[in-house]
Short mmCIF file of C-alpha atoms in Angstrom, two decimals:
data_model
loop_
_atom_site.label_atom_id
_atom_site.label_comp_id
_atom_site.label_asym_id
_atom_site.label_seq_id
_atom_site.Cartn_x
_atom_site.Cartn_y
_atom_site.Cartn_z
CA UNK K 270 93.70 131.24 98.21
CA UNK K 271 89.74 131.69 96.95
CA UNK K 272 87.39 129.44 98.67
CA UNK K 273 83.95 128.28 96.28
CA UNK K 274 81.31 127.56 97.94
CA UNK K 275 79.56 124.07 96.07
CA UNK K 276 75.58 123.59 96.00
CA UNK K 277 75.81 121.14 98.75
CA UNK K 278 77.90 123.54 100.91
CA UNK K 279 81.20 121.91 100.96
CA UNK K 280 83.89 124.00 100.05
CA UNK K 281 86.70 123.88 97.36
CA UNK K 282 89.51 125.24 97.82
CA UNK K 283 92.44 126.63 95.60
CA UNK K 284 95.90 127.46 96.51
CA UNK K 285 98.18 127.93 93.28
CA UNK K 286 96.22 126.08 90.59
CA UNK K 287 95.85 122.76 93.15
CA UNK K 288 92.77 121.95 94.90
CA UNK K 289 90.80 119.78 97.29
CA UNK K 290 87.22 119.62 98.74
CA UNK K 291 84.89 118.42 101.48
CA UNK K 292 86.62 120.23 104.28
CA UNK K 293 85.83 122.80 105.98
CA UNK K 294 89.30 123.86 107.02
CA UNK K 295 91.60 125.85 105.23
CA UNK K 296 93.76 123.68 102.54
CA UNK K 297 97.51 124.49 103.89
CA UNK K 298 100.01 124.51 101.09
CA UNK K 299 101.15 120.63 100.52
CA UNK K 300 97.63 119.24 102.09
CA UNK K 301 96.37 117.26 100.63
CA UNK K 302 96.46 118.01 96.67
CA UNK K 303 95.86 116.04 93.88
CA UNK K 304 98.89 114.71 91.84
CA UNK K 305 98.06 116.46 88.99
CA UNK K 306 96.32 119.92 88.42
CA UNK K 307 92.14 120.65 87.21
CA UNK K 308 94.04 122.61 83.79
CA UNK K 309 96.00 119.38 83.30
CA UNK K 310 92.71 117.41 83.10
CA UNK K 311 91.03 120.17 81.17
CA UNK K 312 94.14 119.63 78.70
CA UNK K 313 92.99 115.56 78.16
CA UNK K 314 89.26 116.57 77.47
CA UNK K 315 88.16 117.75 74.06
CA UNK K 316 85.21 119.75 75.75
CA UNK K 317 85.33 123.02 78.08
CA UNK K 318 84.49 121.90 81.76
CA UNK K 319 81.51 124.66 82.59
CA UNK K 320 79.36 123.22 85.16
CA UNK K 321 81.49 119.77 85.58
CA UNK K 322 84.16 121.98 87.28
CA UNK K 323 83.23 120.44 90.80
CA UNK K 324 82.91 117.09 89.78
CA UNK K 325 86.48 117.23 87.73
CA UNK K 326 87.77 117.90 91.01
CA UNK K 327 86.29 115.28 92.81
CA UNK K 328 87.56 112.76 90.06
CA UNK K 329 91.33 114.21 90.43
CA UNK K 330 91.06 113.34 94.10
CA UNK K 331 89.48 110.02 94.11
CA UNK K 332 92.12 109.01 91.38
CA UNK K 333 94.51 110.46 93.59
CA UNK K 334 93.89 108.89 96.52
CA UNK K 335 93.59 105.48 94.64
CA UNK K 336 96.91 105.67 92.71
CA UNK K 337 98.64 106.25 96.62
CA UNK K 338 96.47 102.75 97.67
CA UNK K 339 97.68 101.03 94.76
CA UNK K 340 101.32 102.14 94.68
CA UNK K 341 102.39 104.14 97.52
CA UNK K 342 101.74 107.64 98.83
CA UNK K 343 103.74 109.90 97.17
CA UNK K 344 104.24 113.61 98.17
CA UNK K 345 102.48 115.31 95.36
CA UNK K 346 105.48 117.62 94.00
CA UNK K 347 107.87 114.33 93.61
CA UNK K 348 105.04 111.64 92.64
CA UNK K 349 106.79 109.38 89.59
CA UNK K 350 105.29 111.27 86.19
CA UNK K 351 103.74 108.27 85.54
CA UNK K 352 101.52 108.30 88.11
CA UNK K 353 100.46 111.76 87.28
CA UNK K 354 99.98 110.26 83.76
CA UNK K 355 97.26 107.75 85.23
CA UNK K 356 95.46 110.08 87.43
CA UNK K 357 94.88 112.21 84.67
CA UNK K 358 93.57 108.94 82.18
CA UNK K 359 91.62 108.06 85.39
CA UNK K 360 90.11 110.99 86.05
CA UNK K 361 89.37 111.91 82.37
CA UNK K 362 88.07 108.35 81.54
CA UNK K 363 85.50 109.17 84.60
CA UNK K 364 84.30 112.64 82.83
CA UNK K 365 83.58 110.86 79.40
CA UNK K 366 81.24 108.41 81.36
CA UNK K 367 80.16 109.90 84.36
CA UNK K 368 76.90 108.05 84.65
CA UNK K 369 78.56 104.76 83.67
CA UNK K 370 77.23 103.97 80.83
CA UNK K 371 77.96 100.81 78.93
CA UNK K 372 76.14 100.95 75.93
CA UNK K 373 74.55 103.84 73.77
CA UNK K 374 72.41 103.80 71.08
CA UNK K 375 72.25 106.85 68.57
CA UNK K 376 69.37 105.73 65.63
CA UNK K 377 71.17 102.59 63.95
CA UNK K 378 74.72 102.82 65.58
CA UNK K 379 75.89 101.75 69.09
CA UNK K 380 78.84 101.76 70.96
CA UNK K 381 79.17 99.73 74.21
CA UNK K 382 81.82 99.46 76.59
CA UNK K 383 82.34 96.41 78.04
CA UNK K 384 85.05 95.90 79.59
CA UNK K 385 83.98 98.70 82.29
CA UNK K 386 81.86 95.91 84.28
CA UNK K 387 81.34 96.84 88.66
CA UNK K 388 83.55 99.90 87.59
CA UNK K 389 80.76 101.88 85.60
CA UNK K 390 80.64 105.19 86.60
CA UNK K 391 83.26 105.09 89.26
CA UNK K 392 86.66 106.75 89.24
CA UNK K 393 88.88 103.63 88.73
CA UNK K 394 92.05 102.21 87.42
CA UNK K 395 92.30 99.41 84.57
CA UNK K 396 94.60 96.24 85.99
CA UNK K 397 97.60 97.56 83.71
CA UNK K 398 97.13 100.79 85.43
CA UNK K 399 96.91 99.02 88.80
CA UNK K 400 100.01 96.76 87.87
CA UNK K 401 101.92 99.65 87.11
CA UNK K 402 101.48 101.91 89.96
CA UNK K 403 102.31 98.61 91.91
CA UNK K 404 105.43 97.92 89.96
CA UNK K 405 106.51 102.47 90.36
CA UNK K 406 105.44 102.30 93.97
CA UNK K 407 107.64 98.99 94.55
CA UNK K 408 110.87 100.32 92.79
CA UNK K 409 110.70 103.82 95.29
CA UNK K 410 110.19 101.92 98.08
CA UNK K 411 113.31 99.41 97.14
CA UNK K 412 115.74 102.17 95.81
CA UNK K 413 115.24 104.03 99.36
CA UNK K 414 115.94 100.84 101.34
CA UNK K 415 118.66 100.18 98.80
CA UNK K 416 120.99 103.62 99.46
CA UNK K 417 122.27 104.93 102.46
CA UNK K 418 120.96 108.03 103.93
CA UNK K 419 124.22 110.21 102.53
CA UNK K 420 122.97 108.56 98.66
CA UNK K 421 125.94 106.29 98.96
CA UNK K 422 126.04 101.87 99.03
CA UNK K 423 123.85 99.56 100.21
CA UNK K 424 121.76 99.60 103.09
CA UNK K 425 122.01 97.71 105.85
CA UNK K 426 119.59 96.02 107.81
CA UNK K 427 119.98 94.56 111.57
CA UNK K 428 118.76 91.09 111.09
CA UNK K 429 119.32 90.19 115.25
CA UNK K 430 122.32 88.39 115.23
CA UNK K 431 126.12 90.03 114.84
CA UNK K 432 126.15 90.09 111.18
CA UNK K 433 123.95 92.27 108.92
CA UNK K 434 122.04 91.52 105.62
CA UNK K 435 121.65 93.63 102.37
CA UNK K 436 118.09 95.01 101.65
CA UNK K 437 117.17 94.26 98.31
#
């Protein structure tokens, strides 16, 4: 594990390609990491990340950290691959816009952006993004109540009287 010191003193650290920032103790292996990796974002840009290393990292873990808020939090090795699908759009759409722009002007062309709105310059997810992490973080949570512990049946679910009701 290498530790970087940042500008503003906060450290990042690395253990096997994953990382996380803004504490000052040592990342453990399975703390706290991102649900998908800085070279998978690097793979979605069509630029090298030089000096936007730090902030790419940043973006991975607010995206993160919203995509467990808006589904559910999943331990990062078993998260659904479609919510390591929207982190990365997340955190890429972030990188192309990081001052949240919604218009430029280059001599006689522009190109706006409006449908970015409050969300300008923010790590964020779209509402089909947001529906969809609800939708994946839903389904977990009902499959698990759904099989018994051995991967067998239905669960069952005490309801307080002397018969029991299926979860669904």
């Amino acid at each position: 594990m290498a530790v970087i010191v940042q500008e503003d003193q906060h450290p990042v650290s690395w253990v096997e390609g994953i990382c996380d920032h803004g504490s000052s103790a040592p990342l453990q292996e399975g703390d706290c990491a991102p649900y998908a990796a800085l070279d998978e974002l690097k793979g979605r840009l069509d630029w090298n990340l030089d000096d936007e290393l730090r902030i790419a990292v940043g973006a991975l873990d607010d995206a993160s950290d919203l995509a467990a808020a808006y589904g559910r939090d999943w331990p990062e090795d078993t998260a659904p691959r479609l919510v390591k699908t929207l982190t990365l759009k997340s955190a890429a759409r972030y990188l192309r816009n990081p001052n949240g722009y919604t218009q430029s002007r280059a001599g006689d062309e522009t190109l706006a952006w409006s449908e970015i709105g409050r969300d300008a310059g923010t790590v964020y997810f779209t509402r089909e993004e947001i529906r969809l992490l609800s939708r994946t973080g839903a389904e977990e949570t009902r499959k698990k109540l759904s099989t018994n512990p051995d991967g067998t049946g239905t669960a069952q679910r005490y309801t307080g009287s002397s018969s029991t009701a299926a979860v669904s």
